Coordinates of N, CA and C in Angstrom, one line a residue:
Chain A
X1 N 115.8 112.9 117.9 CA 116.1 113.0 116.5 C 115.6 111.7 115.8
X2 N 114.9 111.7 114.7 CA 114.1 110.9 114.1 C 115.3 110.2 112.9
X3 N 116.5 111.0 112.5 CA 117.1 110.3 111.7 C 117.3 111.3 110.2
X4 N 116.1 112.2 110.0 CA 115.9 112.9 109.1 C 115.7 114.4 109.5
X5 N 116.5 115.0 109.0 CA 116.5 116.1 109.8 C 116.0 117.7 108.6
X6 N 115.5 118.4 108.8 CA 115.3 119.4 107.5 C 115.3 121.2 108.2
X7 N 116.0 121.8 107.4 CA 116.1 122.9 107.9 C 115.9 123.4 107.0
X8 N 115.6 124.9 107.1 CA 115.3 125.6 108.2 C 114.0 125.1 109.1
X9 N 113.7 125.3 110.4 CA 112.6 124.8 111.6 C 111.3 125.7 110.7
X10 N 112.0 127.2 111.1 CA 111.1 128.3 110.5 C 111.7 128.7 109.2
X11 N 110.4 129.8 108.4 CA 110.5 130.2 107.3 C 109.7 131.4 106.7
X12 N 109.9 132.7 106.8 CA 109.2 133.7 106.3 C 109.5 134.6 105.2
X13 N 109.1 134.5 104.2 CA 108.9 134.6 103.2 C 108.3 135.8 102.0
X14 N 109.1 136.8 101.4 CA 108.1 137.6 100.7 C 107.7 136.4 99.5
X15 N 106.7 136.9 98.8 CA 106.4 136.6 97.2 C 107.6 136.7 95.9
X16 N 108.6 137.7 96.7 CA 109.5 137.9 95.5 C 110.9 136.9 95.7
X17 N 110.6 136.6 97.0 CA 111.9 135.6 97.4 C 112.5 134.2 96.7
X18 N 113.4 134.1 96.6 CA 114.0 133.0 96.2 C 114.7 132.4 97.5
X19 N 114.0 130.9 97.9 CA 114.9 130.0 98.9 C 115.1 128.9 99.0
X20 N 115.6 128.0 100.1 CA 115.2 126.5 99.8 C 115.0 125.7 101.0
X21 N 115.0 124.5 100.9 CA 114.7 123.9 102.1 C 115.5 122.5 101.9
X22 N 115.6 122.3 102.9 CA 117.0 121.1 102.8 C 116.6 120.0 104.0
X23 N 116.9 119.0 103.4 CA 116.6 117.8 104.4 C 117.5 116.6 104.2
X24 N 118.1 116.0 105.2 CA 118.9 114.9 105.0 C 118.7 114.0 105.9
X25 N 119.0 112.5 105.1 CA 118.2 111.3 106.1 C 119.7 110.4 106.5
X26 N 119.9 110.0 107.9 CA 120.8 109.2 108.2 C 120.5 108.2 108.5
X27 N 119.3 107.5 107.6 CA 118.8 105.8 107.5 C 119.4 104.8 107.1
X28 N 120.1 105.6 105.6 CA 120.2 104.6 104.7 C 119.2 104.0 103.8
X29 N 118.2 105.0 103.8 CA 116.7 104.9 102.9 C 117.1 105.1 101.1
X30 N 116.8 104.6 100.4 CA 117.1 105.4 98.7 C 115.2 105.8 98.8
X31 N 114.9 106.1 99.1 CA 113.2 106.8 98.5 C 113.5 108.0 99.7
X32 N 113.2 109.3 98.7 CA 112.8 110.4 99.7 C 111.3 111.0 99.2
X33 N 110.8 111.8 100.1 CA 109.7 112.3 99.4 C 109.7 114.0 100.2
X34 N 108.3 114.4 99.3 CA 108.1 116.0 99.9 C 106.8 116.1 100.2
X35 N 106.4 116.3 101.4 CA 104.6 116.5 101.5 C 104.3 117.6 102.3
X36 N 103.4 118.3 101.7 CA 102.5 119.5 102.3 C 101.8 119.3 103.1
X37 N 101.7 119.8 104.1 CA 100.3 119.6 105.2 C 100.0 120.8 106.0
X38 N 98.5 121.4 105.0 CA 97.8 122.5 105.5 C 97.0 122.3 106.9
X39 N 96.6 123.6 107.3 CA 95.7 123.0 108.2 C 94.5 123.0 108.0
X40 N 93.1 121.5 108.4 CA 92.2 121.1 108.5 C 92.6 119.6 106.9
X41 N 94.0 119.9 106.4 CA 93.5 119.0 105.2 C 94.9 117.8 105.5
X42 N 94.6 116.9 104.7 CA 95.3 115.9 104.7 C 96.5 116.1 104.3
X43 N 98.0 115.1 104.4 CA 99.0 115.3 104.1 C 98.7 115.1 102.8
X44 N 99.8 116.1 101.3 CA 99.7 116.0 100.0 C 100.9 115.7 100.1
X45 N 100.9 114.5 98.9 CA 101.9 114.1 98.3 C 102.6 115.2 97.3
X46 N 103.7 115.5 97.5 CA 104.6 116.7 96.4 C 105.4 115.5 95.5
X47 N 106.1 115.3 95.5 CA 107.3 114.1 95.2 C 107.6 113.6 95.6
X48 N 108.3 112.4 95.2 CA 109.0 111.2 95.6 C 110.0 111.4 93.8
X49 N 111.3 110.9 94.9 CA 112.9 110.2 94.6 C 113.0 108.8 95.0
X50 N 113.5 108.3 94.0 CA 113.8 106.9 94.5 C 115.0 106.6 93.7
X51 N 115.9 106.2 94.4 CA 117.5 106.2 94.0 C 118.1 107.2 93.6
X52 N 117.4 108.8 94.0 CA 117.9 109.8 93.6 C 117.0 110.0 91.7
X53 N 116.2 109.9 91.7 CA 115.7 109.9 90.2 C 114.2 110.3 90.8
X54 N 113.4 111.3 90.2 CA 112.3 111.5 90.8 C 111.5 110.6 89.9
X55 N 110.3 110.0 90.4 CA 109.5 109.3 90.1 C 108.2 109.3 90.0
X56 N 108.0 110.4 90.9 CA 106.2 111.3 91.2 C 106.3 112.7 91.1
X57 N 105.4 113.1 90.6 CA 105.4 115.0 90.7 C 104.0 115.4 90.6
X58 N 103.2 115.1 91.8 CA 101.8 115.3 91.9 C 101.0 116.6 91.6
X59 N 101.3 117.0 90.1 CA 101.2 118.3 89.4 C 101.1 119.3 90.8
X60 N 102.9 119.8 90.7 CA 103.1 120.5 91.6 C 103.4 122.0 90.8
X61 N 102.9 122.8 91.5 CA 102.9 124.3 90.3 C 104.8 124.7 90.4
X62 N 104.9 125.0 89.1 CA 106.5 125.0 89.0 C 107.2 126.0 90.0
X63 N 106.4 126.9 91.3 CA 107.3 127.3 91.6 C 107.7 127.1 92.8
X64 N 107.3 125.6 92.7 CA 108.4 124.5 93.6 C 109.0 123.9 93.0
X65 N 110.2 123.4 93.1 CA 111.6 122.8 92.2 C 112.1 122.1 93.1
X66 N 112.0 120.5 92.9 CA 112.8 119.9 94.3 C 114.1 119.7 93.2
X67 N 115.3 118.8 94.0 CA 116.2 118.8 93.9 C 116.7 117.2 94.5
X68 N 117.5 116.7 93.7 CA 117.7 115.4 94.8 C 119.2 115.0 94.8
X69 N 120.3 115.7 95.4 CA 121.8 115.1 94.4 C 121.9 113.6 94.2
X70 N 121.6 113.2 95.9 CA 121.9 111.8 96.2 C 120.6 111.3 96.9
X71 N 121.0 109.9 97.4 CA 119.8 109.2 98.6 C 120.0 109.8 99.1
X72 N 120.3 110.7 100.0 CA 120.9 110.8 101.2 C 120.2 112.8 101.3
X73 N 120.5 113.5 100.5 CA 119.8 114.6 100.4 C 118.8 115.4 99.9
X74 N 117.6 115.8 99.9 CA 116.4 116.1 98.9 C 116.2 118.1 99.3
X75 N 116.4 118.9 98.2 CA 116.1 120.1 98.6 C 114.5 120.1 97.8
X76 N 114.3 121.6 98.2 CA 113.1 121.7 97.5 C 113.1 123.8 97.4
X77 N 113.4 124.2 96.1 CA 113.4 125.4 95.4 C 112.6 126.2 95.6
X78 N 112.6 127.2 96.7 CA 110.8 128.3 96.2 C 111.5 129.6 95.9
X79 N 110.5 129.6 95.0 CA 110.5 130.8 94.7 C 108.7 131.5 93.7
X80 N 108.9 132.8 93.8 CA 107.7 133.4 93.3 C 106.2 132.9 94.2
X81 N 106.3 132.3 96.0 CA 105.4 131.9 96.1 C 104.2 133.1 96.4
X82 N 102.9 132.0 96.9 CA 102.0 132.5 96.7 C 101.7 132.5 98.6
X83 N 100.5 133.7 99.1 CA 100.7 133.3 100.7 C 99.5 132.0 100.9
X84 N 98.8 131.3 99.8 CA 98.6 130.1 100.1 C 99.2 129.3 100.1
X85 N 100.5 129.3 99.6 CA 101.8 128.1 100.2 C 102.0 128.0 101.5
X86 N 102.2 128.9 102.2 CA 102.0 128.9 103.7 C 101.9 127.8 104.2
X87 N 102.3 126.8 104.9 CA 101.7 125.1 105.0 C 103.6 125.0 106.3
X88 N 103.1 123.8 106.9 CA 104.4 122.8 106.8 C 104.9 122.2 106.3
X89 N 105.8 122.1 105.3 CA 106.7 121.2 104.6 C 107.4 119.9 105.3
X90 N 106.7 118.8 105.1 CA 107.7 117.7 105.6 C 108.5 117.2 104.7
X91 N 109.4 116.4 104.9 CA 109.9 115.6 104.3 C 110.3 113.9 104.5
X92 N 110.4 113.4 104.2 CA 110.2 111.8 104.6 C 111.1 111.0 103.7
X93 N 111.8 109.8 104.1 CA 112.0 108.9 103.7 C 112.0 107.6 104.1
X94 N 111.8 106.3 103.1 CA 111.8 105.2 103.7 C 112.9 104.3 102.5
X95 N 112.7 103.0 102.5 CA 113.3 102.1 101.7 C 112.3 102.0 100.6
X96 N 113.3 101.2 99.0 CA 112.0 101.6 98.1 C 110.7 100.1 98.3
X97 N 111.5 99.5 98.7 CA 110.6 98.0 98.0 C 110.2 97.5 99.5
X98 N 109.2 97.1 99.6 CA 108.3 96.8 100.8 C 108.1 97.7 101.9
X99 N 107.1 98.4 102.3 CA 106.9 99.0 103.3 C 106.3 98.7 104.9
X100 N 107.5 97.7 105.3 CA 106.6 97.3 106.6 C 106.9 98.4 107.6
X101 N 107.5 99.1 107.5 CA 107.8 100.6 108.4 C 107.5 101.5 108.2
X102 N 106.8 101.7 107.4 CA 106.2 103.2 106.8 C 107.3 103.9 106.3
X103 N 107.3 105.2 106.6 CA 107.9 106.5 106.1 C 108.6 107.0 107.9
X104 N 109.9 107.5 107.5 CA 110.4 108.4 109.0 C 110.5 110.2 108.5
X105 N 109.5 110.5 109.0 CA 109.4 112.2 108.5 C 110.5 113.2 109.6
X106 N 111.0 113.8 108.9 CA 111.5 114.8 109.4 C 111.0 116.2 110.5
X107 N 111.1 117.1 110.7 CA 110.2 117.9 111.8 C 109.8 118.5 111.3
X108 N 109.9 119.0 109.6 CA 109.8 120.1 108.8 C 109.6 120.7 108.9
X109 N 109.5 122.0 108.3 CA 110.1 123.5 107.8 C 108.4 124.3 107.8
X110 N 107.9 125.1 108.7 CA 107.0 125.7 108.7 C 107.1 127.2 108.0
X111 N 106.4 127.2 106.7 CA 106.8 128.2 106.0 C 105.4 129.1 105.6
X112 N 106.0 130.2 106.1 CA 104.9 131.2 106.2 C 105.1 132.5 104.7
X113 N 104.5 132.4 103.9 CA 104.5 133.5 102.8 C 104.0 135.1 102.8
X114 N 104.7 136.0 102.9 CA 103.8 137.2 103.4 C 104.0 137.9 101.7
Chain B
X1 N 85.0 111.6 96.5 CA 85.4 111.1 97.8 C 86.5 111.3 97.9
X2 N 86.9 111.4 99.4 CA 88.4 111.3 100.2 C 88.9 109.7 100.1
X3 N 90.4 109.8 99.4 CA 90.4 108.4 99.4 C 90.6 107.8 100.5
X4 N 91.0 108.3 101.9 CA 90.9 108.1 103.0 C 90.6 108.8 103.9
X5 N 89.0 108.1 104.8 CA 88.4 109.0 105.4 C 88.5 108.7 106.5
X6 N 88.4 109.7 107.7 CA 88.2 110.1 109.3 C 87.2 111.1 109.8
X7 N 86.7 110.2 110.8 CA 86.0 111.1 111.2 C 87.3 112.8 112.6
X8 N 87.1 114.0 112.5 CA 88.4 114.4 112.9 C 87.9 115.0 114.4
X9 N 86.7 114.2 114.7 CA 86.8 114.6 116.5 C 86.5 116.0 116.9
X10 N 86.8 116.7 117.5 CA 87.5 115.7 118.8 C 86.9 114.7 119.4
X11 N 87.7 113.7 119.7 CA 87.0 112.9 120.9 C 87.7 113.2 122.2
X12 N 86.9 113.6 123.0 CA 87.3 114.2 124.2 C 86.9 112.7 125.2
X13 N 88.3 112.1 126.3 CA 87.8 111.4 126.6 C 88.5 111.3 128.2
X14 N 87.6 110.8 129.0 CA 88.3 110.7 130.8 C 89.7 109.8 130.5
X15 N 90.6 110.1 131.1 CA 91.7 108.9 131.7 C 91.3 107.8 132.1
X16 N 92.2 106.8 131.0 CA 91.5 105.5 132.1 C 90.3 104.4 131.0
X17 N 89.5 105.6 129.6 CA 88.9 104.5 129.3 C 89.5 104.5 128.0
X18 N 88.1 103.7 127.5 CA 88.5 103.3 125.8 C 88.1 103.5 124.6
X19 N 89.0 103.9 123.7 CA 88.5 105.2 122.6 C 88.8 104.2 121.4
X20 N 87.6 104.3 120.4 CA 88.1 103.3 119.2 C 87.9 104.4 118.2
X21 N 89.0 104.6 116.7 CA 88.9 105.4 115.8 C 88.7 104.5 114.6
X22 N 87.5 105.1 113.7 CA 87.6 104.3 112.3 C 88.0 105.2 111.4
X23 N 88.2 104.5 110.0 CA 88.8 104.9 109.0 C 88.4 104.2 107.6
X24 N 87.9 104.5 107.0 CA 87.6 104.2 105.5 C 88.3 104.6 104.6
X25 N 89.0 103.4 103.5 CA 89.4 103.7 102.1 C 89.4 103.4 101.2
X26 N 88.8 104.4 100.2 CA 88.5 104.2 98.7 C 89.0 102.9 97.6
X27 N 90.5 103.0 97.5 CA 91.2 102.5 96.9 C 91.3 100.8 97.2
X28 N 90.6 99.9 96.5 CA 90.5 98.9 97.1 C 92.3 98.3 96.9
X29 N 92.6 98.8 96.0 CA 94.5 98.0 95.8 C 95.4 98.9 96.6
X30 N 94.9 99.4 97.9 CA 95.8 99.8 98.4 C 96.3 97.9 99.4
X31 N 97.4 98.4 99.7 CA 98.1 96.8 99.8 C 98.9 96.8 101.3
X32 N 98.6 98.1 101.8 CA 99.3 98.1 103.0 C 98.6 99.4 104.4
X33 N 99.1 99.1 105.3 CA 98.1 100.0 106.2 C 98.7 100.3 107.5
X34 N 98.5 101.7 107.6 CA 99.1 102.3 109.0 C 98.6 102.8 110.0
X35 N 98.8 103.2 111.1 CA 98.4 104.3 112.1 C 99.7 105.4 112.7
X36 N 99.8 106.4 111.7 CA 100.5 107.4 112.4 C 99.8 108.2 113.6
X37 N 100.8 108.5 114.5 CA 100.3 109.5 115.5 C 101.2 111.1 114.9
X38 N 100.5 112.5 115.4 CA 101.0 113.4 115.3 C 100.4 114.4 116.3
X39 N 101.4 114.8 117.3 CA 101.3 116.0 117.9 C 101.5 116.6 117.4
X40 N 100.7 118.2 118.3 CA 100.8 119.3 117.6 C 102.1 120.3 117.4
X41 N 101.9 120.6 116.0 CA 102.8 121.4 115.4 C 104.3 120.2 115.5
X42 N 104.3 118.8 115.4 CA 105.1 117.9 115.2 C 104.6 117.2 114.0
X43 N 106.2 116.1 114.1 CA 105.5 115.8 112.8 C 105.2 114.4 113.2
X44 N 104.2 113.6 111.8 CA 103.9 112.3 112.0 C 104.9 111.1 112.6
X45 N 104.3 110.9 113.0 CA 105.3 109.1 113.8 C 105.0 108.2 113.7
X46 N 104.7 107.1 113.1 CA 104.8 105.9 112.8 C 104.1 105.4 114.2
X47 N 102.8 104.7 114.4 CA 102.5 104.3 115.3 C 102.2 102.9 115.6
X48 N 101.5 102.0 114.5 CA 101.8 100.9 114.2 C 101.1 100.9 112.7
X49 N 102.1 99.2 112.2 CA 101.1 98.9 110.9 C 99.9 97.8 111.5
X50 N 99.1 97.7 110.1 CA 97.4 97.6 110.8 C 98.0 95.9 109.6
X51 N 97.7 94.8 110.3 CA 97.5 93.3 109.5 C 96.1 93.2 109.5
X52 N 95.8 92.1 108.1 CA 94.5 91.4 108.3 C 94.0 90.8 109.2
X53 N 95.2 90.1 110.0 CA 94.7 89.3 111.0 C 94.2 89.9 112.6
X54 N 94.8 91.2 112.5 CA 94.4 91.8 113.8 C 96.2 92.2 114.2
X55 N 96.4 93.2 114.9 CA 97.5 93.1 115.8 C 97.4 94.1 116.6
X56 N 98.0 93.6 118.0 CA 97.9 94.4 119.1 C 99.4 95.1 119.6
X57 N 99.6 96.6 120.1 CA 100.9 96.6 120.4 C 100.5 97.5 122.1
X58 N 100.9 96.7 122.6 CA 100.5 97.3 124.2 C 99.1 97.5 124.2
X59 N 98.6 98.5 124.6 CA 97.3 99.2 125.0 C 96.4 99.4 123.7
X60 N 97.4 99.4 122.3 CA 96.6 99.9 120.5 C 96.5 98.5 120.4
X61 N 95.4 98.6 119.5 CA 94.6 96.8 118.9 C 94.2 97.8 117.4
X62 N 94.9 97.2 116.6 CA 94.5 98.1 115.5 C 94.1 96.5 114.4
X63 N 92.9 96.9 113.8 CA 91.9 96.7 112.4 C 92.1 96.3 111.4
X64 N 91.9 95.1 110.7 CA 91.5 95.8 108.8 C 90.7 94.7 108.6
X65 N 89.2 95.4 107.7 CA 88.6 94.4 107.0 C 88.5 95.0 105.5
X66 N 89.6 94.0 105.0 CA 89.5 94.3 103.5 C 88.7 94.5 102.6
X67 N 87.5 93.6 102.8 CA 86.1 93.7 102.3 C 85.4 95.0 102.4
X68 N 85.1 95.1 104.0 CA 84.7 96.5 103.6 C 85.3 98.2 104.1
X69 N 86.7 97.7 103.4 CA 87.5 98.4 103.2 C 87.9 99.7 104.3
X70 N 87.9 99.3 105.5 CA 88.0 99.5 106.9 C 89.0 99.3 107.7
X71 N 89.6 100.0 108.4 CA 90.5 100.1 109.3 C 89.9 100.4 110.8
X72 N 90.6 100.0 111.9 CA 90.4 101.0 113.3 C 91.3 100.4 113.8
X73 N 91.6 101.5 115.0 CA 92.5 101.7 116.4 C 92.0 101.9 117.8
X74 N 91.8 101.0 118.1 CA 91.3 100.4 119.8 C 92.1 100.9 120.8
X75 N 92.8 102.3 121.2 CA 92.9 102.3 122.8 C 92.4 102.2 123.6
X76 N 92.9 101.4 124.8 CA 92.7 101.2 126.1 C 93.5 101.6 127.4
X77 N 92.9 102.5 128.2 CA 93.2 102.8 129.2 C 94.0 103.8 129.0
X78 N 93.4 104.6 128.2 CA 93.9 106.4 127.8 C 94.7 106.8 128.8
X79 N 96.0 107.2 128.6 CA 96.6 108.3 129.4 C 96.3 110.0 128.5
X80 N 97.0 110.6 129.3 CA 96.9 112.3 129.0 C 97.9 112.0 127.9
X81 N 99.2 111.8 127.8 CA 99.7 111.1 127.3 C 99.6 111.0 125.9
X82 N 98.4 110.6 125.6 CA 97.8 109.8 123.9 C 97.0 110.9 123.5
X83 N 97.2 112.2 124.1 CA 96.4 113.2 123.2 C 97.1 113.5 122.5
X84 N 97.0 113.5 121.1 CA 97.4 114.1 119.8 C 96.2 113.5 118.5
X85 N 96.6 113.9 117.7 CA 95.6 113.7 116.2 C 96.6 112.1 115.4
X86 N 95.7 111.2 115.3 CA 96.3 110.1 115.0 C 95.5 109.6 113.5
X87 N 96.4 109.5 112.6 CA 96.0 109.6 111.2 C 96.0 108.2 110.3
X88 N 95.0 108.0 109.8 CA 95.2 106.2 109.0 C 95.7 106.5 108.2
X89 N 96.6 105.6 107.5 CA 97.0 105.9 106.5 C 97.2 104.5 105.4
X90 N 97.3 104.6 104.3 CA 97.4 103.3 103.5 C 98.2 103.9 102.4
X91 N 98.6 102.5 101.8 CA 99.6 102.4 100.8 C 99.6 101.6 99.8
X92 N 100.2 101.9 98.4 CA 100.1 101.6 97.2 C 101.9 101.4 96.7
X93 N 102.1 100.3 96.2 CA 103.4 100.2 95.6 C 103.3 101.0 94.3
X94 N 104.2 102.1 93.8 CA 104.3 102.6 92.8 C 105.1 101.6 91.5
X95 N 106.4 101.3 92.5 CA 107.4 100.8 91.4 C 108.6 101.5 91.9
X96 N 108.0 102.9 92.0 CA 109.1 104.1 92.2 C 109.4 104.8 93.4
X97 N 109.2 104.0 94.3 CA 109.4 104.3 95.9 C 107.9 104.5 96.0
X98 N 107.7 103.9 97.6 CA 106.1 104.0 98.2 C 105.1 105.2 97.9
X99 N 104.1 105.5 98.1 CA 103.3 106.5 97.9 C 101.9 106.3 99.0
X100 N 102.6 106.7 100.0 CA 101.0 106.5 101.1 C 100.1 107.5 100.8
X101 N 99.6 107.3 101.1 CA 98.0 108.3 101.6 C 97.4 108.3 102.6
X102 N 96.9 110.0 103.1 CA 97.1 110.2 104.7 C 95.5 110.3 104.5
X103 N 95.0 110.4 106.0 CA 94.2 110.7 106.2 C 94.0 112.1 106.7
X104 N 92.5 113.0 106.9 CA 93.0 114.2 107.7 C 93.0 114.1 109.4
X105 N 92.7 112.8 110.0 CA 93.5 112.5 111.1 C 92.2 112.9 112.0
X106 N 92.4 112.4 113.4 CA 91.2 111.9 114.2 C 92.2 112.5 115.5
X107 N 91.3 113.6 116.2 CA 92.0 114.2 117.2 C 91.2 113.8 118.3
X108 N 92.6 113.3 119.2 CA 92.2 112.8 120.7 C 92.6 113.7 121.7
X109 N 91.0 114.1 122.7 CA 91.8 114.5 123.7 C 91.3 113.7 125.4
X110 N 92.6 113.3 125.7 CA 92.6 112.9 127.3 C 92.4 113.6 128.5
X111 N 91.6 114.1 129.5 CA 91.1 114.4 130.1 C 91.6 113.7 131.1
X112 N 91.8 114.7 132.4 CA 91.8 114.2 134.3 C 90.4 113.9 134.4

C-alpha cells in the first residue's frame, strides 16, 4: 500500500451513467491531484487541491466534477461520459511547498466507457 | 513541442549490462526533476530526484544539465527486475500545490 488508496480498482461504464471515484491519502499531504493517463500518451494533469481549495482545472470538459471535502479525501464526478474517457484515473498527493519527494499516486481506477 | 520528451523504446537489453535513458525539457523554469518508474497496468513510483550535481542511488546515476535542458538515468547491471517504462518528469512551483509534468515514458526490457 502506497498510502493513497482510490476505489473502485475497476470501472465500466454506459454513457448515460452517473458515478464517482474516491481516493484517500493517509500521508498527511494538503495538495491532492487527478491525472489521466491514456495509452501511448503522457500523464494529464486534471486538477490539483491544495488545502482542500482547488487551484488548477486544466480545462477539463464539465463532465468531470472533482470534489474535495478535506486534505485527506478527493472524489471525482462522471457522468454523461464519452468512450474516449476510457483511460486510468490516478490520483496523487504530496505536500504543497517544496517537492523533494515528488507525488505518492494511488493504484487508480481503470475506467472503461461503453 | 512535448514539454517533456522521451525517446519510448523499447530498449531491449541482456542482464547484466548498462542502459542509459534521456529526456528533454521545454520549459526552462521548470525548478525540479524526477525519475518515476511504472509497471505495467501499475501506477507511477517515485524512483529518484535528478540534482544538478549528479546523484547516484545504488545501480541509478541519474542527470541534469540545465543549460541544455537535459536529464538521464544510467542503469547498471540490469536485472529482469528493472523492466518496466520509467518516465522523467519535471516540476514547476504553482503557488497552489506542485504541478509536475510527465513524460510519455521510456520502456525497458531485461532479457536472460
Amino acid at each position: 500500500e502506497t498510502g493513497v488508496t482510490q476505489t473502485p480498482r475497476h470501472l465500466v461504464m454506459g454513457m448515460t451513467n452517473k458515478k464517482s471515484l474516491k481516493c484517500e491519502q493517509h500521508l498527511g499531504h494538503n495538495a491532492m491531484y487527478w491525472y489521466k493517463q491514456s495509452a501511448k500518451k503522457p500523464l494529464e494533469l486534471m486538477f490539483v487541491y491544495n488545502f482542500k481549495e482547488q487551484t488548477e482545472n486544466n480545462s477539463v470538459p464539465s463532465r468531470f466534477s472533482p470534489e474535495c471535502p478535506n486534505s485527506s479525501h478527493l472524489f471525482l464526478h462522471l457522468h454523461t461520459l464519452q468512450p474516449e474517457d476510457s483511460a486510468l484515473y490516478l490520483c496523487a498527493s504530496s505536500h504543497s511547498g517544496g517537492l523533494d519527494y515528488g507525488y505518492t499516486f494511488g493504484s487508480g481506477t481503470r475506467l472503461t466507457v461503453v | 513541442r512535448k514539454e517533456v520528451e522521451q525517446d519510448p523504446g523499447p530498449f531491449n537489453v541482456p542482464e547484466g549490462a548498462t542502459v542509459a535513458f534521456n529526456c528533454t525539457y521545454s520549459n526552462s523554469a521548470s525548478q525540479s526533476f524526477f525519475w518515476y518508474r511504472q509497471d505495467c497496468r501499475k501506477e507511477p513510483k517515485l524512483l529518484m530526484s535528478v540534482y544538478s550535481s549528479g546523484n547516484e542511488d545504488g545501480r541509478f546515476t541519474a542527470q541534469l544539465n540545465r543549460a541544455s535542458q537535459y536529464i538521464s538515468l544510467l542503469i547498471r547491471d540490469s536485472k529482469l527486475s528493472d523492466s518496466a517504462t520509467y518516465l522523467c518528469v519535471t516540476y514547476i512551483g504553482t503557488g497552489g500545490g506542485n504541478k509536475l509534468t510527465f513524460g510519455t515514458g521510456t520502456q525497458l526490457k531485461v532479457e536472460l
